[in-house]
Tab-separated table of C-alpha atoms in Angstrom:
chain	number	residue	atom	x	y	z
A	1	UNK	CA	0.000	0.000	0.000
A	2	UNK	CA	1.320	3.472	-0.824
A	3	UNK	CA	3.086	5.262	1.952
A	4	UNK	CA	3.241	9.036	1.412
A	5	UNK	CA	5.900	9.457	4.087
A	6	UNK	CA	8.372	7.395	2.048
A	7	UNK	CA	10.168	8.265	-1.146
A	8	UNK	CA	11.264	5.815	-3.791
A	9	UNK	CA	8.416	3.337	-3.308
A	10	UNK	CA	9.349	0.309	-5.389
A	11	UNK	CA	5.758	-0.924	-5.431
A	12	UNK	CA	3.961	-3.131	-3.005
A	13	UNK	CA	4.166	-6.543	-4.632
A	14	UNK	CA	7.393	-7.527	-2.877
A	15	UNK	CA	5.803	-6.677	0.447
A	16	UNK	CA	2.920	-8.941	-0.415
A	17	UNK	CA	5.387	-11.703	-1.283
A	18	UNK	CA	7.312	-11.193	1.958
A	19	UNK	CA	4.111	-11.497	3.940
A	20	UNK	CA	3.140	-14.579	1.968
A	21	UNK	CA	6.556	-16.025	2.885
A	22	UNK	CA	5.732	-15.507	6.557
A	23	UNK	CA	2.434	-17.329	6.158
A	24	UNK	CA	3.971	-20.139	4.118
A	25	UNK	CA	6.741	-20.372	6.696
A	26	UNK	CA	4.196	-21.191	9.374
A	27	UNK	CA	4.314	-17.894	11.251
A	28	UNK	CA	1.236	-17.617	13.447
A	29	UNK	CA	2.076	-14.620	15.613
A	30	UNK	CA	3.444	-11.188	14.659
A	31	UNK	CA	4.864	-9.023	17.457
A	32	UNK	CA	5.770	-5.489	16.455
A	33	UNK	CA	6.458	-1.896	17.231
A	34	UNK	CA	5.197	0.322	14.435
A	35	UNK	CA	7.466	1.837	11.820
A	36	UNK	CA	6.602	3.303	8.443
A	37	UNK	CA	8.839	0.702	6.793
A	38	UNK	CA	6.856	-2.095	8.439
A	39	UNK	CA	3.413	-0.581	7.996
A	40	UNK	CA	2.351	-2.879	5.198
A	41	UNK	CA	3.270	-6.014	7.184
A	42	UNK	CA	1.538	-4.679	10.288
A	43	UNK	CA	-1.647	-4.005	8.302
A	44	UNK	CA	-1.564	-7.491	6.831
A	45	UNK	CA	-0.907	-9.104	10.218
A	46	UNK	CA	-3.870	-7.240	11.680
A	47	UNK	CA	-6.183	-8.053	8.779
A	48	UNK	CA	-8.541	-10.955	9.325
A	49	UNK	CA	-7.424	-12.861	12.374
A	50	UNK	CA	-6.536	-10.137	14.875
A	51	UNK	CA	-5.307	-12.683	17.421
A	52	UNK	CA	-2.112	-13.056	15.450
A	53	UNK	CA	-0.874	-9.463	15.856
A	54	UNK	CA	0.552	-8.137	19.137
A	55	UNK	CA	1.573	-4.491	19.401
A	56	UNK	CA	4.309	-4.047	22.001
A	57	UNK	CA	5.189	-1.188	24.327
A	58	UNK	CA	8.902	-1.884	23.929
A	59	UNK	CA	10.908	-4.224	21.713
A	60	UNK	CA	12.235	-6.326	24.613
A	61	UNK	CA	8.749	-7.596	25.337
A	62	UNK	CA	8.632	-9.019	21.834
A	63	UNK	CA	11.744	-11.102	22.452
A	64	UNK	CA	10.024	-12.670	25.465
A	65	UNK	CA	6.705	-13.215	23.710
A	66	UNK	CA	8.301	-14.803	20.625
A	67	UNK	CA	10.376	-17.162	22.793
A	68	UNK	CA	7.342	-17.995	24.918
A	69	UNK	CA	5.261	-18.733	21.840
A	70	UNK	CA	7.921	-21.168	20.632
A	71	UNK	CA	7.992	-22.819	24.053
A	72	UNK	CA	4.305	-23.432	23.473
A	73	UNK	CA	4.874	-24.686	19.924
A	74	UNK	CA	3.956	-21.634	17.814
A	75	UNK	CA	6.143	-19.705	15.404
A	76	UNK	CA	6.275	-15.986	16.082
A	77	UNK	CA	8.303	-13.197	14.487
A	78	UNK	CA	9.389	-9.825	15.822
A	79	UNK	CA	9.143	-6.784	13.525
A	80	UNK	CA	10.895	-3.611	14.720
A	81	UNK	CA	12.815	-0.533	13.582
A	82	UNK	CA	16.617	-0.488	13.779
A	83	UNK	CA	16.522	1.850	16.793
A	84	UNK	CA	14.669	-0.891	18.691
A	85	UNK	CA	17.461	-3.393	18.135
A	86	UNK	CA	19.501	-1.423	20.648
A	87	UNK	CA	16.720	-1.800	23.210
A	88	UNK	CA	16.787	-5.588	22.857
A	89	UNK	CA	20.448	-6.413	23.344
A	90	UNK	CA	20.308	-7.903	26.863
A	91	UNK	CA	17.178	-9.877	26.081
A	92	UNK	CA	18.924	-11.626	23.190
A	93	UNK	CA	20.797	-13.653	25.830
A	94	UNK	CA	17.514	-15.540	26.309
A	95	UNK	CA	17.522	-16.393	22.605
A	96	UNK	CA	21.122	-17.531	22.320
A	97	UNK	CA	21.461	-19.173	25.755
A	98	UNK	CA	18.393	-21.347	25.335
A	99	UNK	CA	19.039	-21.860	21.610
A	100	UNK	CA	15.659	-20.550	20.560
A	101	UNK	CA	14.807	-20.335	16.881
A	102	UNK	CA	14.198	-16.622	16.375
A	103	UNK	CA	13.270	-14.460	13.414
A	104	UNK	CA	13.661	-10.695	13.472
A	105	UNK	CA	12.557	-8.331	10.693
A	106	UNK	CA	14.186	-4.907	10.996
A	107	UNK	CA	13.264	-1.806	9.034
A	108	UNK	CA	16.404	0.302	8.801
A	109	UNK	CA	16.725	3.960	9.665
A	110	UNK	CA	19.846	6.065	9.886
A	111	UNK	CA	21.505	5.022	6.665
A	112	UNK	CA	20.826	5.560	2.929
A	113	UNK	CA	19.246	9.014	2.575
A	114	UNK	CA	18.509	9.517	6.268
A	115	UNK	CA	17.519	13.053	7.229
A	116	UNK	CA	17.321	12.650	11.004
A	117	UNK	CA	20.683	12.633	12.789
A	118	UNK	CA	19.176	10.924	15.860
A	119	UNK	CA	18.644	7.782	13.792
A	120	UNK	CA	22.213	7.554	12.520
A	121	UNK	CA	24.059	6.037	15.526
A	122	UNK	CA	21.755	3.001	15.678
A	123	UNK	CA	21.546	2.782	11.908
A	124	UNK	CA	25.322	2.518	11.780
A	125	UNK	CA	25.585	-0.134	14.487
A	126	UNK	CA	22.473	-2.305	14.083
A	127	UNK	CA	23.983	-5.000	11.879
A	128	UNK	CA	27.212	-5.265	13.885
A	129	UNK	CA	25.293	-5.390	17.163
A	130	UNK	CA	23.078	-8.189	15.906
A	131	UNK	CA	26.092	-10.134	14.696
A	132	UNK	CA	27.859	-9.653	18.033
A	133	UNK	CA	24.697	-10.876	19.745
A	134	UNK	CA	24.849	-14.100	17.722
A	135	UNK	CA	22.413	-13.396	14.902
A	136	UNK	CA	22.802	-14.486	11.313
A	137	UNK	CA	22.067	-11.229	9.485
A	138	UNK	CA	20.767	-10.855	5.923
A	139	UNK	CA	20.543	-7.327	4.505
A	140	UNK	CA	17.980	-6.770	1.758
A	141	UNK	CA	18.549	-3.842	-0.589
A	142	UNK	CA	16.386	-5.031	-3.471
A	143	UNK	CA	12.782	-6.279	-3.469
A	144	UNK	CA	13.571	-9.844	-4.514
A	145	UNK	CA	16.356	-10.058	-1.911
A	146	UNK	CA	13.761	-9.364	0.759
A	147	UNK	CA	11.476	-12.164	-0.390
A	148	UNK	CA	14.261	-14.744	-0.675
A	149	UNK	CA	15.919	-13.706	2.575
A	150	UNK	CA	12.695	-13.922	4.561
A	151	UNK	CA	11.826	-17.279	3.004
A	152	UNK	CA	15.239	-18.799	3.629
A	153	UNK	CA	15.769	-16.969	6.915
A	154	UNK	CA	12.612	-18.497	8.369
A	155	UNK	CA	13.768	-21.960	7.312
A	156	UNK	CA	17.177	-21.372	8.834
A	157	UNK	CA	15.749	-20.116	12.115
A	158	UNK	CA	13.461	-23.079	12.655
A	159	UNK	CA	15.548	-25.840	11.158
A	160	UNK	CA	18.769	-24.770	12.870
A	161	UNK	CA	17.400	-23.321	16.129
A	162	UNK	CA	19.193	-20.141	15.096
A	163	UNK	CA	18.575	-16.421	15.566
A	164	UNK	CA	18.154	-14.816	12.142
A	165	UNK	CA	17.600	-11.153	11.284
A	166	UNK	CA	16.573	-9.716	7.929
A	167	UNK	CA	17.322	-6.011	7.583
A	168	UNK	CA	15.180	-4.044	5.140
A	169	UNK	CA	17.655	-1.384	4.084
A	170	UNK	CA	16.665	2.210	3.528
A	171	UNK	CA	17.780	1.750	-0.052
A	172	UNK	CA	14.891	-0.683	-0.345
A	173	UNK	CA	12.160	0.926	1.734
A	174	UNK	CA	13.100	4.546	1.117
A	175	UNK	CA	14.069	7.326	3.486
A	176	UNK	CA	11.442	9.284	5.354
A	177	UNK	CA	10.919	12.512	3.400
A	178	UNK	CA	10.549	14.905	6.349
B	1	UNK	CA	-16.312	-18.237	46.910
B	2	UNK	CA	-17.290	-14.601	46.822
B	3	UNK	CA	-16.252	-12.410	43.961
B	4	UNK	CA	-16.103	-9.381	46.193
B	5	UNK	CA	-12.548	-8.673	47.192
B	6	UNK	CA	-11.383	-7.174	50.465
B	7	UNK	CA	-9.885	-3.704	50.064
B	8	UNK	CA	-6.207	-4.539	50.463
B	9	UNK	CA	-3.394	-2.103	49.780
B	10	UNK	CA	0.355	-2.625	49.799
B	11	UNK	CA	0.390	-0.955	53.200
B	12	UNK	CA	-2.313	-3.150	54.716
B	13	UNK	CA	-1.110	-6.430	53.158
B	14	UNK	CA	0.448	-8.893	55.615
B	15	UNK	CA	4.154	-9.551	55.042
B	16	UNK	CA	4.398	-13.123	53.746
B	17	UNK	CA	7.198	-15.482	52.720
B	18	UNK	CA	8.139	-16.301	49.113
B	19	UNK	CA	9.195	-19.914	49.800
B	20	UNK	CA	5.924	-20.606	51.600
B	21	UNK	CA	3.728	-18.895	49.001
B	22	UNK	CA	5.507	-20.565	46.080
B	23	UNK	CA	4.861	-23.952	47.679
B	24	UNK	CA	1.229	-23.074	48.332
B	25	UNK	CA	0.815	-22.049	44.690
B	26	UNK	CA	2.538	-25.142	43.297
B	27	UNK	CA	0.472	-27.396	45.588
B	28	UNK	CA	-2.669	-26.106	43.865
B	29	UNK	CA	-1.431	-26.947	40.345
B	30	UNK	CA	-3.084	-30.179	39.227
B	31	UNK	CA	-3.379	-29.934	35.437
B	32	UNK	CA	0.161	-29.452	34.156
B	33	UNK	CA	-0.080	-25.675	34.329
B	34	UNK	CA	2.970	-23.878	32.963
B	35	UNK	CA	4.948	-21.648	35.336
B	36	UNK	CA	7.578	-19.120	34.245
B	37	UNK	CA	9.931	-18.230	37.106
B	38	UNK	CA	11.502	-14.779	36.818
B	39	UNK	CA	15.137	-13.961	37.420
B	40	UNK	CA	16.624	-14.129	40.926
B	41	UNK	CA	15.228	-15.631	44.082
B	42	UNK	CA	11.820	-15.979	42.414
B	43	UNK	CA	12.985	-18.875	40.263
B	44	UNK	CA	15.220	-20.267	43.017
B	45	UNK	CA	12.136	-20.768	45.178
B	46	UNK	CA	10.206	-22.164	42.218
B	47	UNK	CA	13.007	-24.685	41.721
B	48	UNK	CA	12.984	-25.513	45.423
B	49	UNK	CA	9.234	-26.090	45.313
B	50	UNK	CA	9.658	-29.317	43.369
B	51	UNK	CA	11.234	-28.939	39.909
B	52	UNK	CA	8.080	-29.591	37.930
B	53	UNK	CA	9.012	-30.105	34.265
B	54	UNK	CA	6.322	-27.539	33.382
B	55	UNK	CA	8.445	-24.845	35.059
B	56	UNK	CA	10.684	-22.528	33.029
B	57	UNK	CA	13.478	-20.848	34.979
B	58	UNK	CA	14.944	-17.506	33.913
B	59	UNK	CA	18.519	-16.844	34.875
B	60	UNK	CA	18.858	-13.681	32.830
B	61	UNK	CA	16.826	-11.312	30.639
B	62	UNK	CA	15.425	-9.497	33.671
B	63	UNK	CA	11.878	-8.311	33.280
B	64	UNK	CA	10.710	-10.771	30.654
B	65	UNK	CA	8.896	-13.391	32.772
B	66	UNK	CA	5.484	-11.878	32.042
B	67	UNK	CA	6.254	-11.578	28.314
B	68	UNK	CA	7.461	-15.183	28.053
B	69	UNK	CA	4.368	-16.349	29.922
B	70	UNK	CA	2.199	-14.281	27.576
B	71	UNK	CA	3.781	-16.031	24.592
B	72	UNK	CA	3.137	-19.453	26.103
B	73	UNK	CA	-0.428	-18.469	26.995
B	74	UNK	CA	-1.169	-17.296	23.458
B	75	UNK	CA	0.387	-20.426	21.950
B	76	UNK	CA	-1.550	-22.773	24.244
B	77	UNK	CA	-4.860	-21.146	25.166
B	78	UNK	CA	-6.127	-24.322	26.856
B	79	UNK	CA	-3.293	-24.398	29.401
B	80	UNK	CA	-3.190	-22.139	32.461
B	81	UNK	CA	0.064	-20.198	32.590
B	82	UNK	CA	1.588	-18.429	35.593
B	83	UNK	CA	4.385	-15.862	35.526
B	84	UNK	CA	6.191	-15.386	38.839
B	85	UNK	CA	8.340	-12.287	39.130
B	86	UNK	CA	9.860	-9.926	41.660
B	87	UNK	CA	9.025	-6.259	42.089
B	88	UNK	CA	12.389	-5.144	40.651
B	89	UNK	CA	11.826	-7.162	37.487
B	90	UNK	CA	8.221	-5.995	37.133
B	91	UNK	CA	9.293	-2.357	37.431
B	92	UNK	CA	11.640	-2.907	34.498
B	93	UNK	CA	8.848	-3.850	32.074
B	94	UNK	CA	5.717	-2.068	33.280
B	95	UNK	CA	4.559	-1.797	29.681
B	96	UNK	CA	4.095	-5.556	29.600
B	97	UNK	CA	1.096	-5.110	31.943
B	98	UNK	CA	-0.604	-3.046	29.225
B	99	UNK	CA	0.272	-5.628	26.592
B	100	UNK	CA	-1.204	-8.431	28.699
B	101	UNK	CA	-4.336	-6.348	29.233
B	102	UNK	CA	-4.657	-5.697	25.491
B	103	UNK	CA	-4.093	-9.317	24.455
B	104	UNK	CA	-6.305	-10.387	27.366
B	105	UNK	CA	-5.395	-14.082	27.558
B	106	UNK	CA	-7.960	-15.874	29.692
B	107	UNK	CA	-5.371	-18.426	30.796
B	108	UNK	CA	-2.662	-16.117	32.190
B	109	UNK	CA	-1.934	-15.107	35.777
B	110	UNK	CA	0.977	-12.882	36.795
B	111	UNK	CA	2.187	-13.260	40.376
B	112	UNK	CA	4.420	-10.545	41.808
B	113	UNK	CA	6.555	-11.015	44.928
B	114	UNK	CA	7.153	-7.536	46.344
B	115	UNK	CA	9.786	-7.231	49.066
B	116	UNK	CA	10.789	-3.730	48.021
B	117	UNK	CA	14.279	-4.945	47.236
B	118	UNK	CA	16.631	-6.148	44.537
B	119	UNK	CA	17.171	-9.049	46.873
B	120	UNK	CA	19.795	-11.172	45.107
B	121	UNK	CA	22.172	-8.250	44.538
B	122	UNK	CA	22.221	-7.150	48.180
B	123	UNK	CA	18.636	-6.137	48.941
B	124	UNK	CA	18.984	-2.590	47.665
B	125	UNK	CA	15.620	-0.791	47.781
B	126	UNK	CA	13.273	-0.754	44.796
B	127	UNK	CA	10.801	2.030	44.099
B	128	UNK	CA	7.890	0.066	45.568
B	129	UNK	CA	9.254	1.226	48.932
B	130	UNK	CA	8.910	4.825	47.756
B	131	UNK	CA	5.294	4.394	46.767
B	132	UNK	CA	5.104	2.626	43.402
B	133	UNK	CA	2.112	0.302	43.815
B	134	UNK	CA	2.302	-2.514	41.279
B	135	UNK	CA	-1.362	-3.456	41.657
B	136	UNK	CA	-2.441	0.132	41.052
B	137	UNK	CA	-0.096	0.318	38.056
B	138	UNK	CA	-1.497	-2.946	36.688
B	139	UNK	CA	-5.071	-1.685	37.104
B	140	UNK	CA	-4.127	1.549	35.385
B	141	UNK	CA	-2.648	-0.494	32.544
B	142	UNK	CA	-5.998	-2.207	32.073
B	143	UNK	CA	-5.639	-5.349	34.172
B	144	UNK	CA	-8.939	-5.169	36.020
B	145	UNK	CA	-8.378	-8.352	38.014
B	146	UNK	CA	-5.327	-7.135	39.932
B	147	UNK	CA	-5.190	-7.709	43.688
B	148	UNK	CA	-2.961	-7.557	46.728
B	149	UNK	CA	-3.050	-10.709	48.839
B	150	UNK	CA	-4.225	-9.770	52.335
B	151	UNK	CA	-2.620	-12.869	53.875
B	152	UNK	CA	-1.539	-16.400	52.910
B	153	UNK	CA	-5.096	-17.731	52.898
B	154	UNK	CA	-6.270	-14.909	50.657
B	155	UNK	CA	-3.295	-15.549	48.353
B	156	UNK	CA	-4.457	-19.144	47.939
B	157	UNK	CA	-8.000	-17.955	47.294
B	158	UNK	CA	-6.775	-15.647	44.545
B	159	UNK	CA	-4.660	-18.410	42.984
B	160	UNK	CA	-7.668	-20.720	43.048
B	161	UNK	CA	-9.793	-18.068	41.354
B	162	UNK	CA	-7.129	-17.697	38.667
B	163	UNK	CA	-7.153	-21.465	38.137
B	164	UNK	CA	-10.916	-21.664	37.791
B	165	UNK	CA	-11.974	-18.354	36.247
B	166	UNK	CA	-10.976	-16.416	33.160
B	167	UNK	CA	-7.988	-14.091	33.362
B	168	UNK	CA	-5.812	-12.269	32.904
B	169	UNK	CA	-4.995	-11.981	36.599
B	170	UNK	CA	-2.364	-10.157	38.576
B	171	UNK	CA	-1.771	-11.247	42.157
B	172	UNK	CA	0.748	-9.339	44.254
B	173	UNK	CA	2.069	-10.432	47.622
B	174	UNK	CA	4.157	-8.360	49.990
B	175	UNK	CA	6.976	-10.601	51.134
B	176	UNK	CA	9.874	-10.630	53.574
B	177	UNK	CA	13.593	-10.773	52.824
B	178	UNK	CA	14.206	-14.404	53.742
B	179	UNK	CA	16.599	-16.231	51.443
B	180	UNK	CA	15.189	-18.803	49.015
B	181	UNK	CA	15.078	-22.512	49.792
B	182	UNK	CA	17.303	-23.640	46.912
B	183	UNK	CA	19.392	-22.705	43.880
B	184	UNK	CA	18.259	-23.415	40.322
B	185	UNK	CA	20.382	-25.593	38.039
B	186	UNK	CA	21.747	-23.465	35.211
B	187	UNK	CA	21.765	-25.275	31.877
B	188	UNK	CA	19.530	-23.036	29.719
B	189	UNK	CA	19.049	-25.518	26.867
B	190	UNK	CA	18.104	-28.282	29.296
B	191	UNK	CA	15.621	-25.948	30.977
B	192	UNK	CA	14.067	-25.095	27.614
B	193	UNK	CA	13.878	-28.672	26.342
B	194	UNK	CA	12.465	-30.074	29.597
B	195	UNK	CA	9.804	-27.383	29.584
B	196	UNK	CA	8.934	-27.782	25.894
B	197	UNK	CA	8.655	-31.553	26.197
B	198	UNK	CA	6.467	-31.216	29.272
B	199	UNK	CA	3.998	-28.849	27.632
B	200	UNK	CA	4.201	-30.186	24.068
B	201	UNK	CA	0.721	-30.381	22.546
B	202	UNK	CA	-0.670	-33.827	23.264
B	203	UNK	CA	1.606	-34.479	26.245
């Protein structure tokens, strides 16, 4: 769906395919904190069966809920902005210590075309922080990358009991034009 | 059992004991209920209460017991799920009360042990001593069924209500600063696998 706050919209079909990859990958619960770059996925998660979408007050909660859902046998994913990755760092010890399968979708800020200096420190460090925390990180800069990375990232997370993050780069989702 | 609750505040609540209350709670679990034990002496006492395989013990990630329990509750709506956590941990993730209220799982109960202290690190004071009332905060976050336990008997009554009636529930008990009755074993993968096997659908 069109997002007037974003420039360089590459069209919505890849977003549809990414969401389809979540559904085909068996994801039954979507935990999120809103971001313009995630808006389309949030809308889709909330459409129809509202029980599958959980809006969080802070990103850390989502780490707990996703791990808890897996303890109970359900696949959940966490969708957050890059700034929220910094909030999660300590909670990732739950993921790696207990060897939870974990899938994180991150919409990037603070990089390609960013106009807000407050976003830049986390934008610059998000990928390195995730890698230091034990995540396998895939960075998507083109629409088809995003679809393939989500599809394969979900498989990797659940087949290997691994933490996987897919970063949607600002090159892909566009910088906020304000 | 009456649905009318006595008007108990943190000030008027009797000071109870975590080891005793944990054992009273566990003694009432008959149907393989899941219990998430928060970081610190909370999970030590849960461990000491009998090492049920349906217990999950947190040894890190302070503040997430309620969130983990919420995930389990959403994944398995037919199973009652308890989160046990200390006041210091609860203060760290107050937003999770609002999330629980919004998701409104009927099968979730959050139990808070409030001794006004970060007990395991040297019993430094928490802000509940300065007036932060976790039951009032929970109610303000939308958890209507949030109560202080007046005494041990009332605590058991509240637990029984949570077992029988729809949640979400929040039960807070003011507790002393006695040390826990045991120390949890620390293999995180073993803890996860034991718990998952014990609550696997069909088990």
